[in-house]
Amino acid sequence: CYLQATEDTRTISVTIEKQQVSVLAERLSSLLEEIASRFDAEVPEEAPDELVDNEPLSVPVEEEFRVGTMGLGWDAESQAVVVELLAVTEGEVDETVVLDDTEEGPDAVRVFLSPPAARAFASRADRVVGAGRKPCPLCGEPLDPAGHICPRQNGYRRDSELTDES
């Protein structure tokens, strides 16, 4: 998957796993609920119609980096949700380097979203993830209509219509 952030005429595209998008949407929704209760911020239940984005990605898509680590926060001063996406790196990431905006450290994108824009992003992310192929409940890889060869089953083919045997 690709995730794009646009400001004025600049667009940044990063590669992100479908599972990461799902987690980001879920955590973003949870954060919005917490913001509404703890900070008494105006957070809509649904994405406002004017912020719903069903447009395709801007092309050409030129990947800046592959996302490894994600962070979420609330900037009370600007009343914005902060989403940080950090590039995959070897070893551990020194968070102080990332937060200080120095030239050291991994590539990163930091986006500030109003609560309504964050709600709209989470809704679109859920739609995009939901429109894809179902993941295998054993290994998480996407299931083809005819199933797939699951590494967790020692190479045996799994059908896409798996039953719960618990």
CSV table of C-alpha atoms in Angstrom, one decimal:
chain,number,residue,atom,x,y,z
A,1,CYS,CA,0.0,0.0,0.0
A,2,TYR,CA,1.0,3.6,-0.4
A,3,LEU,CA,0.2,6.5,1.9
A,4,GLN,CA,0.3,10.0,0.6
A,5,ALA,CA,0.5,13.3,2.4
A,6,THR,CA,0.0,16.5,0.5
A,7,GLU,CA,0.7,20.1,1.5
A,8,ASP,CA,0.1,22.9,-1.1
A,9,THR,CA,1.8,21.5,-4.2
A,10,ARG,CA,4.1,18.9,-2.5
A,11,THR,CA,3.1,15.3,-2.2
A,12,ILE,CA,5.1,12.7,-0.2
A,13,SER,CA,4.4,9.0,-0.8
A,14,VAL,CA,5.5,6.2,1.5
A,15,THR,CA,5.1,2.5,1.3
A,16,ILE,CA,3.2,1.0,4.2
A,17,GLU,CA,1.9,-2.5,4.9
A,18,LYS,CA,-1.8,-3.1,4.8
A,19,GLN,CA,-1.7,-4.4,8.4
A,20,GLN,CA,0.1,-1.1,9.4
A,21,VAL,CA,-2.7,0.9,7.8
A,22,SER,CA,-5.3,-1.1,9.7
A,23,VAL,CA,-3.5,-0.6,13.0
A,24,LEU,CA,-3.0,3.1,12.3
A,25,ALA,CA,-6.8,3.6,11.6
A,26,GLU,CA,-7.7,1.7,14.7
A,27,ARG,CA,-5.3,3.6,17.0
A,28,LEU,CA,-6.3,6.9,15.4
A,29,SER,CA,-10.0,6.2,16.1
A,30,SER,CA,-9.1,5.3,19.7
A,31,LEU,CA,-7.0,8.5,20.1
A,32,LEU,CA,-9.8,10.6,18.8
A,33,GLU,CA,-12.2,9.2,21.4
A,34,GLU,CA,-9.6,9.9,24.1
A,35,ILE,CA,-9.0,13.5,22.8
A,36,ALA,CA,-12.8,14.1,22.9
A,37,SER,CA,-13.1,13.0,26.5
A,38,ARG,CA,-9.8,14.2,28.1
A,39,PHE,CA,-9.2,17.5,26.2
A,40,ASP,CA,-12.9,18.4,25.5
A,41,ALA,CA,-11.9,18.8,21.8
A,42,GLU,CA,-14.5,18.9,19.1
A,43,VAL,CA,-14.3,15.4,17.5
A,44,PRO,CA,-16.9,14.4,15.0
A,45,GLU,CA,-18.4,10.8,15.2
A,46,GLU,CA,-18.3,10.5,11.4
A,47,ALA,CA,-16.1,12.1,8.8
A,48,PRO,CA,-17.6,15.4,7.5
A,49,ASP,CA,-18.8,15.1,3.9
A,50,GLU,CA,-16.5,17.8,2.7
A,51,LEU,CA,-13.4,15.9,4.0
A,52,VAL,CA,-14.4,12.5,2.6
A,53,ASP,CA,-11.7,11.6,0.0
A,54,ASN,CA,-12.3,8.8,-2.5
A,55,GLU,CA,-9.9,10.1,-5.1
A,56,PRO,CA,-7.1,7.8,-6.4
A,57,LEU,CA,-3.5,8.5,-5.4
A,58,SER,CA,-1.6,11.4,-7.0
A,59,VAL,CA,0.6,10.1,-9.8
A,60,PRO,CA,3.4,9.4,-10.4
A,61,VAL,CA,3.8,7.7,-7.1
A,62,GLU,CA,7.4,8.1,-6.1
A,63,GLU,CA,8.2,6.2,-2.8
A,64,GLU,CA,10.2,8.3,-0.3
A,65,PHE,CA,10.7,5.3,2.0
A,66,ARG,CA,9.1,2.2,3.5
A,67,VAL,CA,7.4,2.8,6.9
A,68,GLY,CA,8.8,0.9,9.8
A,69,THR,CA,7.7,2.7,13.0
A,70,MET,CA,4.5,4.8,13.5
A,71,GLY,CA,3.6,7.2,16.2
A,72,LEU,CA,0.5,9.1,17.2
A,73,GLY,CA,0.0,12.1,19.5
A,74,TRP,CA,-2.0,15.1,20.3
A,75,ASP,CA,-0.6,18.7,20.0
A,76,ALA,CA,-2.8,20.7,22.4
A,77,GLU,CA,-1.4,24.0,21.3
A,78,SER,CA,-2.4,23.6,17.6
A,79,GLN,CA,-5.4,21.3,18.5
A,80,ALA,CA,-4.1,18.7,16.0
A,81,VAL,CA,-3.5,15.0,15.8
A,82,VAL,CA,0.2,14.3,15.0
A,83,VAL,CA,1.0,11.2,12.9
A,84,GLU,CA,4.7,10.3,12.6
A,85,LEU,CA,5.9,7.7,10.1
A,86,LEU,CA,9.5,6.6,10.3
A,87,ALA,CA,11.5,4.7,7.7
A,88,VAL,CA,12.5,1.1,8.3
A,89,THR,CA,16.0,1.1,9.9
A,90,GLU,CA,18.6,-1.3,11.1
A,91,GLY,CA,18.7,-1.4,14.9
A,92,GLU,CA,16.8,0.8,17.3
A,93,VAL,CA,15.6,4.3,16.6
A,94,ASP,CA,16.7,7.1,19.0
A,95,GLU,CA,13.4,8.9,19.6
A,96,THR,CA,15.1,12.1,20.7
A,97,VAL,CA,16.8,12.5,17.4
A,98,VAL,CA,13.5,12.0,15.5
A,99,LEU,CA,11.6,14.5,17.7
A,100,ASP,CA,14.4,17.1,17.5
A,101,ASP,CA,14.1,17.3,13.7
A,102,THR,CA,17.9,16.9,13.2
A,103,GLU,CA,19.4,15.7,10.0
A,104,GLU,CA,20.5,12.5,11.8
A,105,GLY,CA,18.2,9.5,12.2
A,106,PRO,CA,15.8,7.8,9.8
A,107,ASP,CA,13.7,9.4,7.2
A,108,ALA,CA,10.4,10.6,8.7
A,109,VAL,CA,7.1,12.3,7.8
A,110,ARG,CA,5.2,14.2,10.4
A,111,VAL,CA,1.6,15.2,9.6
A,112,PHE,CA,-0.7,17.4,11.6
A,113,LEU,CA,-4.4,16.7,11.1
A,114,SER,CA,-7.5,18.4,12.5
A,115,PRO,CA,-9.7,16.0,14.4
A,116,PRO,CA,-12.3,16.0,11.5
A,117,ALA,CA,-9.5,15.3,9.0
A,118,ALA,CA,-8.1,12.5,11.2
A,119,ARG,CA,-11.6,10.9,11.4
A,120,ALA,CA,-11.8,11.1,7.6
A,121,PHE,CA,-8.4,9.5,7.2
A,122,ALA,CA,-9.3,6.7,9.6
A,123,SER,CA,-12.6,6.1,7.7
A,124,ARG,CA,-10.8,5.9,4.3
A,125,ALA,CA,-8.1,3.6,5.7
A,126,ASP,CA,-10.8,1.2,7.0
A,127,ARG,CA,-12.5,1.2,3.6
A,128,VAL,CA,-9.2,0.6,1.7
A,129,VAL,CA,-8.2,-2.2,4.0
A,130,GLY,CA,-11.7,-3.8,3.9
A,131,ALA,CA,-11.7,-3.7,0.1
A,132,GLY,CA,-8.6,-5.9,-0.1
A,133,ARG,CA,-8.3,-9.7,0.2
A,134,LYS,CA,-8.9,-11.3,3.6
A,135,PRO,CA,-5.8,-12.2,5.5
A,136,CYS,CA,-5.1,-15.8,6.4
A,137,PRO,CA,-5.9,-16.3,10.1
A,138,LEU,CA,-2.8,-18.3,10.6
A,139,CYS,CA,0.0,-16.3,8.9
A,140,GLY,CA,-1.6,-13.0,8.0
A,141,GLU,CA,-0.8,-13.2,4.3
A,142,PRO,CA,-3.6,-12.4,1.8
A,143,LEU,CA,-5.8,-15.3,0.8
A,144,ASP,CA,-6.4,-15.8,-2.9
A,145,PRO,CA,-9.9,-17.0,-3.9
A,146,ALA,CA,-8.5,-20.5,-4.3
A,147,GLY,CA,-6.6,-20.2,-0.9
A,148,HIS,CA,-2.8,-20.1,-0.5
A,149,ILE,CA,0.1,-22.2,0.6
A,150,CYS,CA,0.4,-21.3,4.2
A,151,PRO,CA,3.9,-21.3,5.8
A,152,ARG,CA,2.3,-22.0,9.2
A,153,GLN,CA,0.9,-25.2,7.8
A,154,ASN,CA,4.1,-26.6,6.4
A,155,GLY,CA,3.2,-25.8,2.9
A,156,TYR,CA,-0.3,-27.2,2.8
A,157,ARG,CA,-2.9,-25.3,0.8
A,158,ARG,CA,-5.4,-23.4,2.9
A,159,ASP,CA,-8.9,-22.6,1.5
A,160,SER,CA,-10.1,-19.1,1.6
A,161,GLU,CA,-13.2,-20.2,3.4
A,162,LEU,CA,-11.6,-21.3,6.7
A,163,THR,CA,-13.8,-22.5,9.5
A,164,ASP,CA,-13.3,-21.8,13.1
A,165,GLU,CA,-12.7,-25.1,14.9
A,166,SER,CA,-12.4,-23.8,18.4
